[in-house]
Short mmCIF file of C-alpha atoms and ligand atoms in Angstrom, two decimals:
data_model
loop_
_atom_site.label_atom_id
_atom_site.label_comp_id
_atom_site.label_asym_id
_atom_site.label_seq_id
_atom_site.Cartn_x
_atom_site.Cartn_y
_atom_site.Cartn_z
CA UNK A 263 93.73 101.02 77.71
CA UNK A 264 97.26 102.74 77.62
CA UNK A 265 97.97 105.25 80.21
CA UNK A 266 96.58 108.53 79.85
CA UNK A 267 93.99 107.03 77.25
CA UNK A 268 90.84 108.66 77.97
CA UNK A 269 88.83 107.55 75.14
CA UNK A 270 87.03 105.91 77.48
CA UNK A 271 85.51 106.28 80.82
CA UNK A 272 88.26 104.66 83.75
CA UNK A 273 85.88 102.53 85.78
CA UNK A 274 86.49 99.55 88.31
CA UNK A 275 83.70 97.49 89.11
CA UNK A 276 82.73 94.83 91.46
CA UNK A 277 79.35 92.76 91.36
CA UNK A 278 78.68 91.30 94.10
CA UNK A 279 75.82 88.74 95.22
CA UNK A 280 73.87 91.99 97.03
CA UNK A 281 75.78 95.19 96.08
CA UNK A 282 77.31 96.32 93.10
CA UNK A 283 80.53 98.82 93.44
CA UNK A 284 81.72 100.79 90.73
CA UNK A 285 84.73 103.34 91.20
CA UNK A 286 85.00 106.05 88.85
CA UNK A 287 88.46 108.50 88.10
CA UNK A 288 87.84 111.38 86.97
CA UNK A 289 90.81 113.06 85.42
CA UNK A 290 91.47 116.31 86.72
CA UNK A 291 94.65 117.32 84.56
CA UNK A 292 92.65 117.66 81.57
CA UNK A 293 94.80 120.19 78.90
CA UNK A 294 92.41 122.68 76.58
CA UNK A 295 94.13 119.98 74.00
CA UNK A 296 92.20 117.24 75.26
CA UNK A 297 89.65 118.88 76.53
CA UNK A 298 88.66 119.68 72.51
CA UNK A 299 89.58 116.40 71.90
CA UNK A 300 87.31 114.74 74.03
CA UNK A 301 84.47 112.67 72.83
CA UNK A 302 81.53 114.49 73.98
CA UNK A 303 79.55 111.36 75.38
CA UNK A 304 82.30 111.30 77.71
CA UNK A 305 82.05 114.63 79.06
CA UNK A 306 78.46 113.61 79.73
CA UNK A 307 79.25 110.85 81.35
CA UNK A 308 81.41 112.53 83.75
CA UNK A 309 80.01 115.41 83.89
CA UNK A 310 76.45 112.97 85.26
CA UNK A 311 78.48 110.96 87.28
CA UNK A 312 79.93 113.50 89.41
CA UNK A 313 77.09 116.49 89.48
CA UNK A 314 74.86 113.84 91.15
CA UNK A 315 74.82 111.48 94.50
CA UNK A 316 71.89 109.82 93.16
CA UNK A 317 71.14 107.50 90.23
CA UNK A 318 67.92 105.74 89.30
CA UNK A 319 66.17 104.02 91.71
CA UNK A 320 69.23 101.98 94.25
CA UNK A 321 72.58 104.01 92.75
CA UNK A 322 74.56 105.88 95.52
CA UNK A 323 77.35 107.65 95.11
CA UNK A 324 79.29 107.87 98.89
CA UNK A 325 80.47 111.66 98.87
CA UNK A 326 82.25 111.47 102.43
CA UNK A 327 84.68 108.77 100.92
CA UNK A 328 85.60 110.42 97.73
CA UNK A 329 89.59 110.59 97.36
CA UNK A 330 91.36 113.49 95.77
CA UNK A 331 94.39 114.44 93.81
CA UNK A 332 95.61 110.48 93.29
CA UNK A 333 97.82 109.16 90.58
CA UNK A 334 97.14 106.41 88.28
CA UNK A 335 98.48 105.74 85.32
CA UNK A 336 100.26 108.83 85.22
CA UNK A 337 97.38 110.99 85.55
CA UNK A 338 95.48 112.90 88.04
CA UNK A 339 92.17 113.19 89.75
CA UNK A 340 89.52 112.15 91.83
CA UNK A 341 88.16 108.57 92.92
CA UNK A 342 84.38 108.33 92.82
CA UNK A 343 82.42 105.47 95.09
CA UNK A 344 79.44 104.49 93.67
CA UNK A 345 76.72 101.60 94.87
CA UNK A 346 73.65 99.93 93.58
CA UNK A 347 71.52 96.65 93.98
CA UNK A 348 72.81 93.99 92.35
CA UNK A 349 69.39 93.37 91.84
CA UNK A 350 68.76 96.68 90.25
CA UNK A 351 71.83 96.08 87.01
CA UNK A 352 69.16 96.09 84.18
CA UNK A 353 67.90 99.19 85.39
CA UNK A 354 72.01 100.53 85.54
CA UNK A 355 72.25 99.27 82.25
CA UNK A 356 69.70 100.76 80.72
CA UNK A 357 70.64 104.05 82.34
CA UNK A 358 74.04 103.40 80.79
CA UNK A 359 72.78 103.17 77.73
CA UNK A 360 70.69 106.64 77.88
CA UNK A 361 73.69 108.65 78.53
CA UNK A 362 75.61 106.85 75.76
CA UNK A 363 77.89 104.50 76.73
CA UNK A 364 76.94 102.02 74.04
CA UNK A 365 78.27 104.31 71.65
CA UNK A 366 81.43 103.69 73.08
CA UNK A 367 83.97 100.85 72.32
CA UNK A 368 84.30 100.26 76.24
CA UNK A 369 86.09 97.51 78.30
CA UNK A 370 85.62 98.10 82.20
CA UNK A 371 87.44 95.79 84.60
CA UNK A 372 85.05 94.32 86.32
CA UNK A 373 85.48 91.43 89.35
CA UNK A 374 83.13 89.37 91.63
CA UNK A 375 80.29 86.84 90.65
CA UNK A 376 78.58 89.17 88.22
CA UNK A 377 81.46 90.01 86.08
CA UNK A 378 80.71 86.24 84.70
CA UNK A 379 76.53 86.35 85.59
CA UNK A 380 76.24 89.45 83.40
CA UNK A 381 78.65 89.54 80.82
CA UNK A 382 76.49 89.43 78.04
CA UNK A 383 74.16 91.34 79.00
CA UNK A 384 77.23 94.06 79.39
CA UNK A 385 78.16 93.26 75.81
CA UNK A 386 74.32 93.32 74.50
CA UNK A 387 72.87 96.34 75.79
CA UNK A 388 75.97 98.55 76.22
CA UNK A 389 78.82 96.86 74.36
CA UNK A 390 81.22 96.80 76.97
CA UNK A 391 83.72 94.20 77.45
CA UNK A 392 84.23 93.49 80.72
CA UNK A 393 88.01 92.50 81.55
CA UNK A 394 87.77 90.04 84.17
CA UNK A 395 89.75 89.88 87.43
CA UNK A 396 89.64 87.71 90.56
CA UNK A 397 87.96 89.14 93.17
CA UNK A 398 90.29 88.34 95.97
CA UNK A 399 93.26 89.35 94.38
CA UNK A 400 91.78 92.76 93.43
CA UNK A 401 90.35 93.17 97.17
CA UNK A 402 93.98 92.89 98.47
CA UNK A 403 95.24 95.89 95.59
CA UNK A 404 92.84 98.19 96.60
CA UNK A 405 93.47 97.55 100.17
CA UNK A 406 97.20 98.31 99.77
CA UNK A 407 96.55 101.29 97.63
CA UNK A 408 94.28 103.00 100.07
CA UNK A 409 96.41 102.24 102.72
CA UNK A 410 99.18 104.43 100.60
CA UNK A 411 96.60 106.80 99.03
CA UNK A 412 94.83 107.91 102.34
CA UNK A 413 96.61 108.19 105.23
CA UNK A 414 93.53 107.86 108.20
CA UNK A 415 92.25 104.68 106.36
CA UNK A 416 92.65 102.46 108.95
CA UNK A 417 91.37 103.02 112.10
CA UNK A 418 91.25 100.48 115.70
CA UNK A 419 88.89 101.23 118.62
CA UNK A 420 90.40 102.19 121.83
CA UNK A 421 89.09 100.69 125.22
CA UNK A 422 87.61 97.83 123.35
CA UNK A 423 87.15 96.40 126.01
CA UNK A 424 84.42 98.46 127.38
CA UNK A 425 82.04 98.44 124.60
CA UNK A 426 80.30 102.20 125.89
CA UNK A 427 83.73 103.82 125.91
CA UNK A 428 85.21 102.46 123.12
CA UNK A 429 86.42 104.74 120.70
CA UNK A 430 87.65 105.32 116.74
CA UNK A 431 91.60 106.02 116.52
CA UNK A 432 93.97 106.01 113.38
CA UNK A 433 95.94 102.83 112.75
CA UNK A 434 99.30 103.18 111.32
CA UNK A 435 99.31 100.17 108.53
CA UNK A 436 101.92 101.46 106.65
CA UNK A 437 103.61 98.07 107.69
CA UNK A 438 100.35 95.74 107.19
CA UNK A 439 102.25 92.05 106.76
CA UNK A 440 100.90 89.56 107.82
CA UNK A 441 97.64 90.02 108.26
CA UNK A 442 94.04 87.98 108.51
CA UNK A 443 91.72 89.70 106.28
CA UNK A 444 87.80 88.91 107.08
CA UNK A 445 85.80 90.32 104.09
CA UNK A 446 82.08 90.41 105.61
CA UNK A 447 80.01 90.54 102.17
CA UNK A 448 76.99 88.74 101.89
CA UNK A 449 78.87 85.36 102.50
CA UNK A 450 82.56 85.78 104.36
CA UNK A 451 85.81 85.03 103.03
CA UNK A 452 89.05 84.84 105.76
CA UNK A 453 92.50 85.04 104.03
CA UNK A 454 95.89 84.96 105.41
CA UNK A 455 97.64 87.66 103.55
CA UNK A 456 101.80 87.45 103.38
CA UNK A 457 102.87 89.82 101.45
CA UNK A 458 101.53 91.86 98.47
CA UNK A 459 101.27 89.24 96.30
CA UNK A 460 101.34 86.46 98.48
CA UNK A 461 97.93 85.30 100.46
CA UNK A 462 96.01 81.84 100.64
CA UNK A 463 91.87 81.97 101.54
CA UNK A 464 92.26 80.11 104.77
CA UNK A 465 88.50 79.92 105.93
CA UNK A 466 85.09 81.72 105.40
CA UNK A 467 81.29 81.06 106.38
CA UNK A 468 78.20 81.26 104.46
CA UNK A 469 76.87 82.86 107.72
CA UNK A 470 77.43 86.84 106.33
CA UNK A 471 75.83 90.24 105.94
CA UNK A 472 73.38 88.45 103.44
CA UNK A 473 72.27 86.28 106.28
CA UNK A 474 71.86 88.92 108.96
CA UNK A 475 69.75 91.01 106.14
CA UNK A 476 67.72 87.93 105.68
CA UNK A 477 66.80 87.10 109.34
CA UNK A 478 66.19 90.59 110.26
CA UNK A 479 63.78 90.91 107.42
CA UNK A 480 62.09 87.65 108.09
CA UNK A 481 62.29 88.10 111.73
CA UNK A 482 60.88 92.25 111.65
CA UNK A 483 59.44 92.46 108.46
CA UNK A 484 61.71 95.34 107.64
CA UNK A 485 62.75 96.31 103.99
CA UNK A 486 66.33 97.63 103.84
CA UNK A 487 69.54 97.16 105.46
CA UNK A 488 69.72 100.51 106.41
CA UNK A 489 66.62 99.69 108.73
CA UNK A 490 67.35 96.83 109.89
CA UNK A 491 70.15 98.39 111.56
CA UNK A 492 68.10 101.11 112.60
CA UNK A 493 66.23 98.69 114.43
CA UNK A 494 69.36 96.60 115.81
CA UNK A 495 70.76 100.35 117.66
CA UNK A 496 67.37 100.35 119.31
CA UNK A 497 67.24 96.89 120.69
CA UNK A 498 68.50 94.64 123.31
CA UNK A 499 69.51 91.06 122.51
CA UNK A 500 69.99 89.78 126.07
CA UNK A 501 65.69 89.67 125.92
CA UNK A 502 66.25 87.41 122.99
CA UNK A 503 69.49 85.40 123.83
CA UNK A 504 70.16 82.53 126.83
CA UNK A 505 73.17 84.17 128.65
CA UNK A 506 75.17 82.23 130.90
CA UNK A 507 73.86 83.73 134.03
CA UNK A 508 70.23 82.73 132.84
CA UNK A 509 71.42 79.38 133.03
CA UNK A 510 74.32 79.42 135.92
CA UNK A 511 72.69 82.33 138.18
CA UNK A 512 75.82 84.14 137.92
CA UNK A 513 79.25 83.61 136.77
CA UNK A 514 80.75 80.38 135.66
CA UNK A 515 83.73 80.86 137.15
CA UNK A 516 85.81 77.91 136.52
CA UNK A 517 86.29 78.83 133.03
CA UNK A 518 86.11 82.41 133.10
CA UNK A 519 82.94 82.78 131.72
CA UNK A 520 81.10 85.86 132.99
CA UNK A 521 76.98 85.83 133.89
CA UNK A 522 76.65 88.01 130.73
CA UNK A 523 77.74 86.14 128.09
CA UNK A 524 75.49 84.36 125.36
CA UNK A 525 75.69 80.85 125.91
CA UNK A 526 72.80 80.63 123.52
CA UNK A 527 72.21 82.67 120.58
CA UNK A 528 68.43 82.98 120.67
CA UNK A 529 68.13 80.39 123.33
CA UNK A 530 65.19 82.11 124.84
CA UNK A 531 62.65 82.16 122.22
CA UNK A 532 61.07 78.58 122.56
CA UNK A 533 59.80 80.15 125.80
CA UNK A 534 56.15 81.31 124.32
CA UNK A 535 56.07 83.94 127.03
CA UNK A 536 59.56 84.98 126.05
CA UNK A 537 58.85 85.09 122.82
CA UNK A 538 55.57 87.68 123.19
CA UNK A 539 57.65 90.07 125.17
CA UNK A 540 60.61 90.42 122.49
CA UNK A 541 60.59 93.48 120.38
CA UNK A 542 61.51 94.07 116.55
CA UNK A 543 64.25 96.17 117.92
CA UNK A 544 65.19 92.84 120.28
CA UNK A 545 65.30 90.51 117.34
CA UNK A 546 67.07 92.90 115.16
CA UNK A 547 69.79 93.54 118.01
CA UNK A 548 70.32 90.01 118.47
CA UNK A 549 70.79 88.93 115.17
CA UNK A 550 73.31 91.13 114.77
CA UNK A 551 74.85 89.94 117.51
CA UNK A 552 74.60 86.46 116.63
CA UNK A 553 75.80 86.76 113.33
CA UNK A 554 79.21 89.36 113.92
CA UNK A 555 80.04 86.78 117.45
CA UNK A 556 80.42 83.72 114.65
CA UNK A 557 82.30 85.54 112.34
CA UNK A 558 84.40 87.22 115.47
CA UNK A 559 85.06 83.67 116.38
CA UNK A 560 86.10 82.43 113.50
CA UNK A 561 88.42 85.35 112.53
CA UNK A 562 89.91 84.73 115.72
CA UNK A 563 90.75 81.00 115.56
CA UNK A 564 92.21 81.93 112.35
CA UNK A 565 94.19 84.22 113.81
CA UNK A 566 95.48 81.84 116.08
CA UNK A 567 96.22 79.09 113.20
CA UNK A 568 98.16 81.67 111.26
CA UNK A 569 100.16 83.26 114.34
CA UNK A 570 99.06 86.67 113.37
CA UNK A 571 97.97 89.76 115.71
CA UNK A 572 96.53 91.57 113.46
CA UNK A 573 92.90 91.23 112.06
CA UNK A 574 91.14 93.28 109.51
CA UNK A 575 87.75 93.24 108.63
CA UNK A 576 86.02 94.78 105.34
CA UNK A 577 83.02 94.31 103.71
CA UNK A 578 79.79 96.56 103.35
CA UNK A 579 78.32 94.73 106.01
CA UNK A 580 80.38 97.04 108.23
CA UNK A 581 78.64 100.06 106.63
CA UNK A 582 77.05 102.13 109.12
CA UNK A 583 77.27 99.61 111.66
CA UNK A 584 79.37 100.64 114.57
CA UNK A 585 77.49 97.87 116.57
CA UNK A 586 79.33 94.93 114.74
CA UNK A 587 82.65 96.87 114.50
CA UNK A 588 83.15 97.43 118.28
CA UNK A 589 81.74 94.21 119.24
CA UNK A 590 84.49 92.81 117.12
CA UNK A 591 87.26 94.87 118.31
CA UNK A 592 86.00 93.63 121.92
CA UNK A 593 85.53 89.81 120.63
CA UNK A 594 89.05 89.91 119.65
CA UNK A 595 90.67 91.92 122.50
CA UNK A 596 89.07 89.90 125.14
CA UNK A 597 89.24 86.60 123.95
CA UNK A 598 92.90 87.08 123.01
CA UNK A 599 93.92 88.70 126.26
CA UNK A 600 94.69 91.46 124.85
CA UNK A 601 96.79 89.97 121.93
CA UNK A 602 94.59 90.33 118.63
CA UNK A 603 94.16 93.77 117.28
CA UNK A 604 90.91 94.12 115.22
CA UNK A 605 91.50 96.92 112.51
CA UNK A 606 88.89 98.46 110.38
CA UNK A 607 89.51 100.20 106.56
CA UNK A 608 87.28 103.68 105.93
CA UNK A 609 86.53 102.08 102.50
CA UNK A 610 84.95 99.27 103.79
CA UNK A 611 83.50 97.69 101.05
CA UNK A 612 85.18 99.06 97.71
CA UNK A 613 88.38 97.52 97.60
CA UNK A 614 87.48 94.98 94.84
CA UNK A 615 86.46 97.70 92.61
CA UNK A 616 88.99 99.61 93.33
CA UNK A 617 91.62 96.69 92.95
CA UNK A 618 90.28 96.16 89.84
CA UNK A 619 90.27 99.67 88.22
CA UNK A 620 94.34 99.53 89.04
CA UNK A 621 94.54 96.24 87.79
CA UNK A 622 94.51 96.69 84.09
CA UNK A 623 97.51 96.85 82.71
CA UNK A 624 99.44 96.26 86.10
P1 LIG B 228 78.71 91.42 98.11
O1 LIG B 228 79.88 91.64 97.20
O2 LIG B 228 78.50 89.99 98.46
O3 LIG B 228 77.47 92.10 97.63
P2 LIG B 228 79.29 93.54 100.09
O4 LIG B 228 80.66 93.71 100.66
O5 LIG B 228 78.84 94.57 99.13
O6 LIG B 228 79.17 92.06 99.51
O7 LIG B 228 78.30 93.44 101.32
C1 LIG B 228 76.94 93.10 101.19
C2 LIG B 228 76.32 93.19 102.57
O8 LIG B 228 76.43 94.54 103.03
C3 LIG B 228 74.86 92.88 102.63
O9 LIG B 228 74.64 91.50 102.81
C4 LIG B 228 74.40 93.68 103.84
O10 LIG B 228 74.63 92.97 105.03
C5 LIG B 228 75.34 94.88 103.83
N1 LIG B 228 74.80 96.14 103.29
C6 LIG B 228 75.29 97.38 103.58
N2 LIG B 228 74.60 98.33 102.94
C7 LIG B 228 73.65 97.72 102.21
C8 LIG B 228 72.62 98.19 101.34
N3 LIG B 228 72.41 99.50 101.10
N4 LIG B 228 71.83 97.26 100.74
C9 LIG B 228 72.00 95.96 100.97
N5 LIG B 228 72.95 95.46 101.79
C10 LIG B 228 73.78 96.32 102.41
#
């Protein structure tokens, strides 16, 4: 790919273990010279890609995060976010291959587990190469070129520490080192981050968004993650947790602990009559609870380890899920005294992809 080649589509992809990401550019600076030159499978392509929000059966394309008039490589146009189930990639490919692509010579950069899982089924069906790219070095690259790109992408919660009044404010991370970055995929992956190039994976924990989408499903019998946070904004999980005050009375004072904290996660359900009084809304709630408190507390001794202030967390399992975000900006506010910022990127969970469409060729 040299710059300004558009014999093929730009794309950056990143298969994950649950979601698939694929960012799109779509030149805008087109001349009447290329625009006769251009292959007309292309035109199709882009022409598909960016008419519609909705492909086949899982494919999303998120319209409210679509970022105009950028430069790469010398050209410009428009970034296009685009999601599927991971689960759903024979049905992508297949698509893929009805609008043409296979009668393209195509390499797409493409990053996480699946770059490796379905390689040759990318070279079978569609024959595209996919140019591979680590997954943790791309999520960094993308980060930094939001950051540049857009400038409300980061964003803090004021009065964290009152979870009903907190609200959504602008971060300025124009100066972002050093950082802890806390990727919440399906598993989570904590890295110190340096400098631009310069980060080590300090921690993680196979307790993620593929966990709390698990439970919840087990645990309400819902079908999407969409619902099961649904569910979660409805419920209540001090029915479902033991709090300290269900097991002090009140307070425990002598170590600061306040009556209506979880001492317990789900500490109340061998109680049978506990148990038949819980709703799916409860159980949802409380899982998500459970599941963002680990990962807050984890985050936050990393923090400490690393002497940094500043925490950001990514990761889809953020989508729509103010619940997890403010809790976290609380978990690290109050447990740091004040000291640990929790920031949150508007892209949440396409960094990797986009890492990786800027990747090739620097
Ligand atoms: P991965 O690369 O591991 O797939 P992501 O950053 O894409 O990681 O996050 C996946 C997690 O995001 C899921 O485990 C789930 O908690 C959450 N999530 C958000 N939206 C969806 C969705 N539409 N379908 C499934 N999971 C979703």
């Amino acid at each position: 790919l040299r710059t300004g080649d558009f014999s093929m589509p730009w794309f950056g992809m990143d298969i994950g273990g649950t979601l698939t990401k694929l960012v799109y550019f779509e030149p805008k600076d087109i001349t009447p010279d290329e625009q006769d030159q251009e292959a007309e499978i292309l035109r199709n392509i882009r022409r598909y890609l960016t008419k519609n929000s909705a492909y086949g059966k899982t494919g999303h394309r998120d319209t409210h995060l679509q970022m105009d008039n950028v430069e790469i490589r010398k050209r410009r146009g428009s970034l296009h976010f685009i999601r599927f189930q991971t689960t759903d990639m024979s049905n992508f490919l297949l698509l893929a291959k009805q609008k043409g692509m296979a009668e393209l010579v195509t390499t797409v950069c493409a990053t996480g587990g699946g770059a490796f899982k379905f390689e040759n089924e990318f070279r079978q069906q569609v024959n595209m190469k996919l140019a591979k790219f680590d997954e943790l070095d791309t999520l960094i690259k993308g980060i930094l070129f939001a950051e540049v790109q857009n400038p409300t992408e980061c964003y803090f919660y004021e009065n964290a520490r009152d979870i009903m009044k907190s609200e959504k404010r602008a971060f300025d991370f124009s100066k972002p080192y050093p950082f802890i970055l806390v990727n919440v995929g399906s598993g989570v992956s904590i890295l110190a981050v340096y400098g631009p190039d310069n980060y080590k994976r300090v921690s993680g924990t196979s307790l993620g968004g593929g966990t709390f989408l698990g439970l919840c499903c087990l645990l309400t019998g819902c079908n999407s993650f969409e619902e099961a946070i649904q569910l979660a904004t409805k419920g209540d999980n001090r029915k479902v947790d033991k709090l300290v005050r269900d097991i002090y009375g009140g307070d425990y004072d002598r170590f600061g602990l306040t009556g209506d904290l979880v001492a317990s996660s789900f500490g109340q359900m061998h109680i049978k009559d506990k148990r038949s009084s819980v709703s799916r809304e409860d159980l949802a709630n409380a899982t998500l609870v459970t599941i963002t408190n680990n990962i807050g507390s984890i985050a936050r001794m990393c923090a400490l380890n690393e002497k940094m202030d500043k925490v950001v967390f990514v990761g889809n399992f953020l989508r729509v899920n103010p619940i997890s975000m403010k809790l976290l900006a609380y978990a690290m506010e109050f447990w740091s005294n004040g000291t640990l910022k929790a920031l949150f990127l508007e892209h949440e969970g396409y960094f990797g992809a986009l890492g990786c469409l800027l990747q090739f060729n620097g």
